[in-house]
mmCIF file of C-alpha atoms and ligand atoms in Angstrom:
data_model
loop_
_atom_site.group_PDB
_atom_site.id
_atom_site.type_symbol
_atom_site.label_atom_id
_atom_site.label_comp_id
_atom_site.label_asym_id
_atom_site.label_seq_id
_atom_site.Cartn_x
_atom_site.Cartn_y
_atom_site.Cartn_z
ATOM 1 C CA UNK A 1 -15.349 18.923 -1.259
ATOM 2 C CA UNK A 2 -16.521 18.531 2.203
ATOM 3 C CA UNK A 3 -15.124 15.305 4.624
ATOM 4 C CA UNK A 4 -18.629 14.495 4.545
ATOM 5 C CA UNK A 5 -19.075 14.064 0.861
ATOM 6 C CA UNK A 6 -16.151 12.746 0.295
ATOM 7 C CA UNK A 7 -16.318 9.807 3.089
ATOM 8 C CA UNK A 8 -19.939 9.336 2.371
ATOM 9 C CA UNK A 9 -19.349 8.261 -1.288
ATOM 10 C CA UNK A 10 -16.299 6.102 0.562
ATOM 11 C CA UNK A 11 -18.995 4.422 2.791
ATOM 12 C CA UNK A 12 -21.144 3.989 -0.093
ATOM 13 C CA UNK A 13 -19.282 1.798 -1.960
ATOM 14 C CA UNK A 14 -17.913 -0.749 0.543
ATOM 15 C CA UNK A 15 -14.211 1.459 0.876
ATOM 16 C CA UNK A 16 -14.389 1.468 4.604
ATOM 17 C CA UNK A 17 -13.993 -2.344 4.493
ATOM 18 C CA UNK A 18 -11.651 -2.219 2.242
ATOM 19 C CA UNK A 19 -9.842 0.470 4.482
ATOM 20 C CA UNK A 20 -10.149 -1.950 7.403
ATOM 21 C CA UNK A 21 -8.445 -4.488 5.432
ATOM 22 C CA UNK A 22 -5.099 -2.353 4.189
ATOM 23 C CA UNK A 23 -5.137 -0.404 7.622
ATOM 24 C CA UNK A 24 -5.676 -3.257 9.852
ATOM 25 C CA UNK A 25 -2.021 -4.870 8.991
ATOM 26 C CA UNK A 26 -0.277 -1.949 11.494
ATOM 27 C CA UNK A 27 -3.423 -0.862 13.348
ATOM 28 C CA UNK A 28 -3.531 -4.239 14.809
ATOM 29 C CA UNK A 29 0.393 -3.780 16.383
ATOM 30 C CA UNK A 30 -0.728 -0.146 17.359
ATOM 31 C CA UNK A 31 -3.980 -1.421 18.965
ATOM 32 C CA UNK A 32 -2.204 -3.841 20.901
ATOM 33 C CA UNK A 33 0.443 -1.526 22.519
ATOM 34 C CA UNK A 34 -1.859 1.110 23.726
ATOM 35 C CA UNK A 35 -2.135 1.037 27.615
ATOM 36 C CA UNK A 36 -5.964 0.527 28.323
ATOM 37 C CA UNK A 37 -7.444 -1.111 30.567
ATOM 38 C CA UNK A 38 -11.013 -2.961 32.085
ATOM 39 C CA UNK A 39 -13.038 -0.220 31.945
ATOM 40 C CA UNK A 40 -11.274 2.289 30.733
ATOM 41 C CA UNK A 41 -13.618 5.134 27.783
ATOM 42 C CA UNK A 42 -12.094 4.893 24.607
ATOM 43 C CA UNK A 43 -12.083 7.037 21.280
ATOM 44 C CA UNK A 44 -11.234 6.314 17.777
ATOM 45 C CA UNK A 45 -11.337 9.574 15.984
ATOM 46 C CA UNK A 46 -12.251 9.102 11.940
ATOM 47 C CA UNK A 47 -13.029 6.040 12.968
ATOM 48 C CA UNK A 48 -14.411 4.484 9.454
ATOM 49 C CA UNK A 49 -15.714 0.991 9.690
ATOM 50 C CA UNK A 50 -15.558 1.451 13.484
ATOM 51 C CA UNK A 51 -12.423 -1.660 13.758
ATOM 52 C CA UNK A 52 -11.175 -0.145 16.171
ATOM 53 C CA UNK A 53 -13.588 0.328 18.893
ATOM 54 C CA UNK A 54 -14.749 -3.310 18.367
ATOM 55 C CA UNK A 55 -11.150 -4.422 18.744
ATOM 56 C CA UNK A 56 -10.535 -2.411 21.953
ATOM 57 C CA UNK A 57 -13.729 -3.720 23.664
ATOM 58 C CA UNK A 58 -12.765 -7.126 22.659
ATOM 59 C CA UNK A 59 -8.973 -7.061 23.202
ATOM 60 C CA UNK A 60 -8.975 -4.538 26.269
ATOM 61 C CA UNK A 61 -12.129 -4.918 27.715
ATOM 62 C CA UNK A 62 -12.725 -1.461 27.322
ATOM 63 C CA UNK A 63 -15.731 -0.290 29.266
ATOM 64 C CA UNK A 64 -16.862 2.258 27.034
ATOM 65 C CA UNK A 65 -15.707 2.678 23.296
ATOM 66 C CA UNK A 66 -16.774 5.348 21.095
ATOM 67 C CA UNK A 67 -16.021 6.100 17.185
ATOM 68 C CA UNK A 68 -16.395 9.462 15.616
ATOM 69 C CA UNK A 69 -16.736 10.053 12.341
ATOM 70 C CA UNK A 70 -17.416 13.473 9.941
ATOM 71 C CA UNK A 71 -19.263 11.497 7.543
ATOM 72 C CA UNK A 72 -23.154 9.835 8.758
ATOM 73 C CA UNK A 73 -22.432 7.265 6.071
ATOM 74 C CA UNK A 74 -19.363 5.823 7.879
ATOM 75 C CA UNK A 75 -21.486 6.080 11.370
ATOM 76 C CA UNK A 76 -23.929 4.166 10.188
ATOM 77 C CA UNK A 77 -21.774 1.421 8.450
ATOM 78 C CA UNK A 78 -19.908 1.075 11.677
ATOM 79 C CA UNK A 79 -23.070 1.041 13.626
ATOM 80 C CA UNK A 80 -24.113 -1.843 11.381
ATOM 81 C CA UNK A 81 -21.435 -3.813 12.084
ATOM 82 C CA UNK A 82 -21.551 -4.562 15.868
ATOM 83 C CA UNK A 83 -24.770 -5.259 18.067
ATOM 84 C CA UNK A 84 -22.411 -4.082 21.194
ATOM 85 C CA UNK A 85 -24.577 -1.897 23.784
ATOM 86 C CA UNK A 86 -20.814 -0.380 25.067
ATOM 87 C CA UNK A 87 -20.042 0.848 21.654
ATOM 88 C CA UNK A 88 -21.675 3.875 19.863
ATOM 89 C CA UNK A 89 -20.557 5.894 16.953
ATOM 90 C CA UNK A 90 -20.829 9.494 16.865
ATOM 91 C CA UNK A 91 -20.793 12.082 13.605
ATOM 92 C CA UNK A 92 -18.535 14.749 14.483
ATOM 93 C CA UNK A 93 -15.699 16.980 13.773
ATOM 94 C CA UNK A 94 -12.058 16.341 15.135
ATOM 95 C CA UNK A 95 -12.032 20.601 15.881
ATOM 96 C CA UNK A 96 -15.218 20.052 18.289
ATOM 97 C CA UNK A 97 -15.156 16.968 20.455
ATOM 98 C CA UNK A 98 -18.603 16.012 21.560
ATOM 99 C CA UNK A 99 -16.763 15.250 25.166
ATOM 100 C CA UNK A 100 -16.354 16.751 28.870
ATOM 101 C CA UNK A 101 -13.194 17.627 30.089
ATOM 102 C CA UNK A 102 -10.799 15.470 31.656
ATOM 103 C CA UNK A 103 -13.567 12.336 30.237
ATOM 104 C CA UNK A 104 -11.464 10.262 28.384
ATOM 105 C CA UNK A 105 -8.578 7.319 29.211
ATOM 106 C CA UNK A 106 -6.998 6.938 25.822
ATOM 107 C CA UNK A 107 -8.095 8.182 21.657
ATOM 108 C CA UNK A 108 -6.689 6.190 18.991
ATOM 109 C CA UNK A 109 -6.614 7.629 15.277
ATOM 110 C CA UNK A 110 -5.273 5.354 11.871
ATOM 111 C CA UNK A 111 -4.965 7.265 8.787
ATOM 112 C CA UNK A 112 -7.506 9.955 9.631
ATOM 113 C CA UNK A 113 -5.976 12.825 11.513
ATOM 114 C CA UNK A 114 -4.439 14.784 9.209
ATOM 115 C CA UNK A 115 -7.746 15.222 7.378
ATOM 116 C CA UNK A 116 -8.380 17.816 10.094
ATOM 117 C CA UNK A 117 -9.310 21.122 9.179
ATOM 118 C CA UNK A 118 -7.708 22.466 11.867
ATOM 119 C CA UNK A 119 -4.963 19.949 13.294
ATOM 120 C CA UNK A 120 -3.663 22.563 15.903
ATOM 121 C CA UNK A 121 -6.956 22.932 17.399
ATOM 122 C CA UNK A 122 -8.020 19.009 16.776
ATOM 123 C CA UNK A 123 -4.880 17.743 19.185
ATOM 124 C CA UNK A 124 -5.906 20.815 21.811
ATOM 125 C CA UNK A 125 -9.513 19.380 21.850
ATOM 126 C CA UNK A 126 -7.833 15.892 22.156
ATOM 127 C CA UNK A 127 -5.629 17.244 25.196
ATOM 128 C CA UNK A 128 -9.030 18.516 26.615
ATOM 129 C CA UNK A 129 -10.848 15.602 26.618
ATOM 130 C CA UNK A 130 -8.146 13.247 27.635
ATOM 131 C CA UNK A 131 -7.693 12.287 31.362
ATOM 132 C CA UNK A 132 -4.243 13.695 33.073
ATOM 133 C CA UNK A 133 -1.929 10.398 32.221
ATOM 134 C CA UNK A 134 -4.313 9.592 29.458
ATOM 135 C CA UNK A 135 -2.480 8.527 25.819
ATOM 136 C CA UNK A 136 -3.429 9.545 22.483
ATOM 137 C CA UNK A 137 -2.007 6.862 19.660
ATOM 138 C CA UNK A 138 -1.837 8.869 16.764
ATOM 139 C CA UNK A 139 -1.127 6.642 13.701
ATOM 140 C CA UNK A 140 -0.839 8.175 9.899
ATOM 141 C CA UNK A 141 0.894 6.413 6.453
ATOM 142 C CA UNK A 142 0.813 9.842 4.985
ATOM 143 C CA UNK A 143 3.397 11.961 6.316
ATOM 144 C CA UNK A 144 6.667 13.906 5.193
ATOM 145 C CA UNK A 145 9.208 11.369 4.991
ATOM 146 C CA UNK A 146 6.926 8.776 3.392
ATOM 147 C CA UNK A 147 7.958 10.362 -0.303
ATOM 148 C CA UNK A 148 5.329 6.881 -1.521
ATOM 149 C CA UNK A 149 2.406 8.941 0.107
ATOM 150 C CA UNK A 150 2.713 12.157 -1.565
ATOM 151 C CA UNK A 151 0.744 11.487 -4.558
ATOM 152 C CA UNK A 152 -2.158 10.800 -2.339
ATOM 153 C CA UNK A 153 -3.219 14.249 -2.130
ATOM 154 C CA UNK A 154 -3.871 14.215 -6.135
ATOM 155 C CA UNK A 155 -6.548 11.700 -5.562
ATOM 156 C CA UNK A 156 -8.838 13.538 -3.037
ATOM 157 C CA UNK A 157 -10.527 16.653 -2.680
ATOM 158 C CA UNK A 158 -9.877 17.377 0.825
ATOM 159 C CA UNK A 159 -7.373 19.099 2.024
ATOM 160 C CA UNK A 160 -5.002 16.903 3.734
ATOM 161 C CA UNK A 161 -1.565 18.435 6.297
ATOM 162 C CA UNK A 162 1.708 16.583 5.581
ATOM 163 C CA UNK A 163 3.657 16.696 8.902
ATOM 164 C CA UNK A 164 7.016 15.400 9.072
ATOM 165 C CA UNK A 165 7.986 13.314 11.974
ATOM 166 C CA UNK A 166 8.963 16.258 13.675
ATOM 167 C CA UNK A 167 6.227 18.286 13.331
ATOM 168 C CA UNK A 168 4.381 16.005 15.036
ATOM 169 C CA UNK A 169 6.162 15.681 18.173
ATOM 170 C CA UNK A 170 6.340 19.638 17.825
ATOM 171 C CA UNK A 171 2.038 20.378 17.097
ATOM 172 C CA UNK A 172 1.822 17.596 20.285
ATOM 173 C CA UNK A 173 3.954 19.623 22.823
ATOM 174 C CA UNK A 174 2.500 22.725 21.598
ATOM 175 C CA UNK A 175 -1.088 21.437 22.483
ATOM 176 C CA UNK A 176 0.227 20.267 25.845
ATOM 177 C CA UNK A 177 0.132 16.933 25.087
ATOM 178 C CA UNK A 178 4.086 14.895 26.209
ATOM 179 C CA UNK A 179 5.715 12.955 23.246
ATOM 180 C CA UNK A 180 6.325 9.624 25.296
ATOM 181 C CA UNK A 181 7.253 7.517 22.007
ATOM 182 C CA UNK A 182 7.586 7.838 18.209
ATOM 183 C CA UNK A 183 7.936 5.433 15.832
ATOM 184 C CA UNK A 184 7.765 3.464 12.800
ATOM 185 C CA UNK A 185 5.197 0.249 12.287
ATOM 186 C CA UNK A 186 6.031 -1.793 10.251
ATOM 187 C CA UNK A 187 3.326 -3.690 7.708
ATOM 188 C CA UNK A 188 4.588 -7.806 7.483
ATOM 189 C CA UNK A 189 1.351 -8.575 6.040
ATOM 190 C CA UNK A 190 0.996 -6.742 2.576
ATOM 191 C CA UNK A 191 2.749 -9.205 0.326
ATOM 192 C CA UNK A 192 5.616 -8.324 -1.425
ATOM 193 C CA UNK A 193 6.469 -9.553 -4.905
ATOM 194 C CA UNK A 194 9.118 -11.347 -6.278
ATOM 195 C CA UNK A 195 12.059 -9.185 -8.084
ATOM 196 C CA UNK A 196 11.302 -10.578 -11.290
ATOM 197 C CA UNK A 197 7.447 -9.340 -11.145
ATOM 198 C CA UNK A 198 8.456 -5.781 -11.026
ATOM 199 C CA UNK A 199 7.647 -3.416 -12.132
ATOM 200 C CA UNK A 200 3.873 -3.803 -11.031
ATOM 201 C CA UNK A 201 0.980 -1.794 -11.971
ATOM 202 C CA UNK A 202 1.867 0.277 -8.448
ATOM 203 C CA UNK A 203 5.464 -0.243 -8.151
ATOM 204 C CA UNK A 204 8.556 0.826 -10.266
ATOM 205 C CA UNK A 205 10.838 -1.717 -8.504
ATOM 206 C CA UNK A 206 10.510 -3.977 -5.349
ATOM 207 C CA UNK A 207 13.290 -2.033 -2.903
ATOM 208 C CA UNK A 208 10.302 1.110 -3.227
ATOM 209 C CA UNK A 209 7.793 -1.666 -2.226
ATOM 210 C CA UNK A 210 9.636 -2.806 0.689
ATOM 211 C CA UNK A 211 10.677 0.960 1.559
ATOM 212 C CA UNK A 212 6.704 1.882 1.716
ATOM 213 C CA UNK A 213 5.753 -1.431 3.448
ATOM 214 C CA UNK A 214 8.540 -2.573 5.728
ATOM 215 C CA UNK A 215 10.276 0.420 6.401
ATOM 216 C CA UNK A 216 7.769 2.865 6.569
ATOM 217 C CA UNK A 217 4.726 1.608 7.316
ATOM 218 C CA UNK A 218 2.337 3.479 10.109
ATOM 219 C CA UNK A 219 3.912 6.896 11.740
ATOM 220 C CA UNK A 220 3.400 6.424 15.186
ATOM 221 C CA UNK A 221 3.407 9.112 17.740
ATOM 222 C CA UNK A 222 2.043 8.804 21.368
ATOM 223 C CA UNK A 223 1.201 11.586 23.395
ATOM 224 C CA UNK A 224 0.252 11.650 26.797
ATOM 225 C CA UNK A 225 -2.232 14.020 28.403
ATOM 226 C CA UNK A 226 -0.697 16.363 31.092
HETATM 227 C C1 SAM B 301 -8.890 7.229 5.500
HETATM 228 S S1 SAM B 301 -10.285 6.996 6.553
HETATM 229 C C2 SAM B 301 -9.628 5.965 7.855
HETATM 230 C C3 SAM B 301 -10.711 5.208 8.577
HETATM 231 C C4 SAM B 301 -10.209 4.250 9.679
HETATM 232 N N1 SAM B 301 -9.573 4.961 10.760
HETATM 233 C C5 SAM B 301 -9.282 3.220 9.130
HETATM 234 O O1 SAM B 301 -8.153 3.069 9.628
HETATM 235 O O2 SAM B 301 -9.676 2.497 8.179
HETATM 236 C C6 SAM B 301 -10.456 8.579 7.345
HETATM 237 C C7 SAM B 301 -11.743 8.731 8.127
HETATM 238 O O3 SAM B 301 -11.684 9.955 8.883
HETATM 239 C C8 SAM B 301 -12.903 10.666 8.737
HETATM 240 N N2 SAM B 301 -12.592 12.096 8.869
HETATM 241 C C9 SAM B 301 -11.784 12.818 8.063
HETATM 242 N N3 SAM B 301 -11.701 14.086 8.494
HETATM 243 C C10 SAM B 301 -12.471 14.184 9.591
HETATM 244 C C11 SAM B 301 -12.783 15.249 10.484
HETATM 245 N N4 SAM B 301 -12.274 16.463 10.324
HETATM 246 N N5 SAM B 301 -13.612 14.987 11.519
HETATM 247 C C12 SAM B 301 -14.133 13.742 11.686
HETATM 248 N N6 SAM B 301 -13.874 12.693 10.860
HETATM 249 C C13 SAM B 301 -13.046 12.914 9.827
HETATM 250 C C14 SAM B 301 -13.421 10.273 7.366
HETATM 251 O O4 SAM B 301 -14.812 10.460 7.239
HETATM 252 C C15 SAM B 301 -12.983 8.823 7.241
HETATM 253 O O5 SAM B 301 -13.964 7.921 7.702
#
């Protein structure tokens, strides 16, 4: 199944809210650390219900912020949810970046890159694009050392890359991009039950919970363009 179908259905049936909701407890902490400034051209890649962009232009003052998205449904649910002239959603692929050279200040991406067909290629086009000093926050829960997310691949019919932490910082250097941080976000919000309440429907027992959430969370890694 194609990103397209798959996210369309997604869009369809109110999940990219419901996205916002689950991803917004670490993309808020990621949002707020990236270095952008009045003015500054923006880029959420899989950008979903288009959070994001509406939180950089409101937070940073961004000048211009742009969301791309492989799936027309999500574009047009994110277009629907802002009546801002600097934002604008695009339908795209992460392996062809609708963007100049050298035309971007900083791309943010939660929970979407590694549905890239062709990750090498997607962080070379994201190196391309991105100014010389210019930061990409790249921000996934599934990953190799999250052992919680590896089920998630059962559930969906696109292909998705499981990097470890190491990989990443590897794929980034390869594509010319400098690893300037790495880390671990935690998620404080998602509530965590009592011991006596497990096991859940989800959970076998409440130290997995608090591995996933608190421990876990959102693999950050920030490049920076050369
Ligand atoms: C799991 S959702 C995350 C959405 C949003 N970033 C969030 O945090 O809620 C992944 C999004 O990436 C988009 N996507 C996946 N692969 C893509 C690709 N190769 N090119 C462009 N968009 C893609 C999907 O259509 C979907 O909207």
């Amino acid at each position: 199944m194609s990103v397209r179908e798959e996210f369309d259905d997604w869009a369809a049936d109110g999940r990219d809210k419901g996205m916002e909701d689950r991803h917004w407890n670490t993309a808020k902490n990621v949002l707020a650390r990236m270095p952008v400034e009045e003015g500054d051209t923006v880029l959420d890649l899989g950008t979903g219900s288009g959070y994001a962009v509406r939180a950089l232009r409101e937070t940073k003052g961004a000048g211009r912020a742009y969301g791309l998205d492989g799936s027309p449904e999500m574009a047009r649910n994110a277009t629907g949810y802002t009546d801002d002239p600097r934002v604008g959603f695009l339908v795209g692929d992460f392996d062809h970046l609708p963007f100049a050279d050298d035309s971007v200040d900083h791309v943010f991406t939660m929970e979407a890159f590694y549905y890239a067909n062709e990750p090498h290629e997607a962080l070379r086009e994201i190196a391309r694009v991105l100014r010389p000093g210019g930061t990409l926050f790249c921000a996934v829960n599934y990953y190799e050392e999250n052992v919680h997310s590896h089920a998630w691949q059962d559930n969906i019919e696109v292909e998705m890359t499981r990097w470890s932490a190491r990989e990443y910082r590897e794929a980034f250097r390869e594509a010319g991009l400098h690893v300037a941080e790495q880390d671990n976000v935690p998620d404080r919000d998602t509530e965590i039950p009592d011991e006596s309440e497990f096991p859940t429907e989800n959970w076998d027992s409440r130290d997995a919970m608090v591995e996933r959430y608190r421990e876990f969370g959102t693999l950050l890694t920030v490049g920076v363009a050369r």
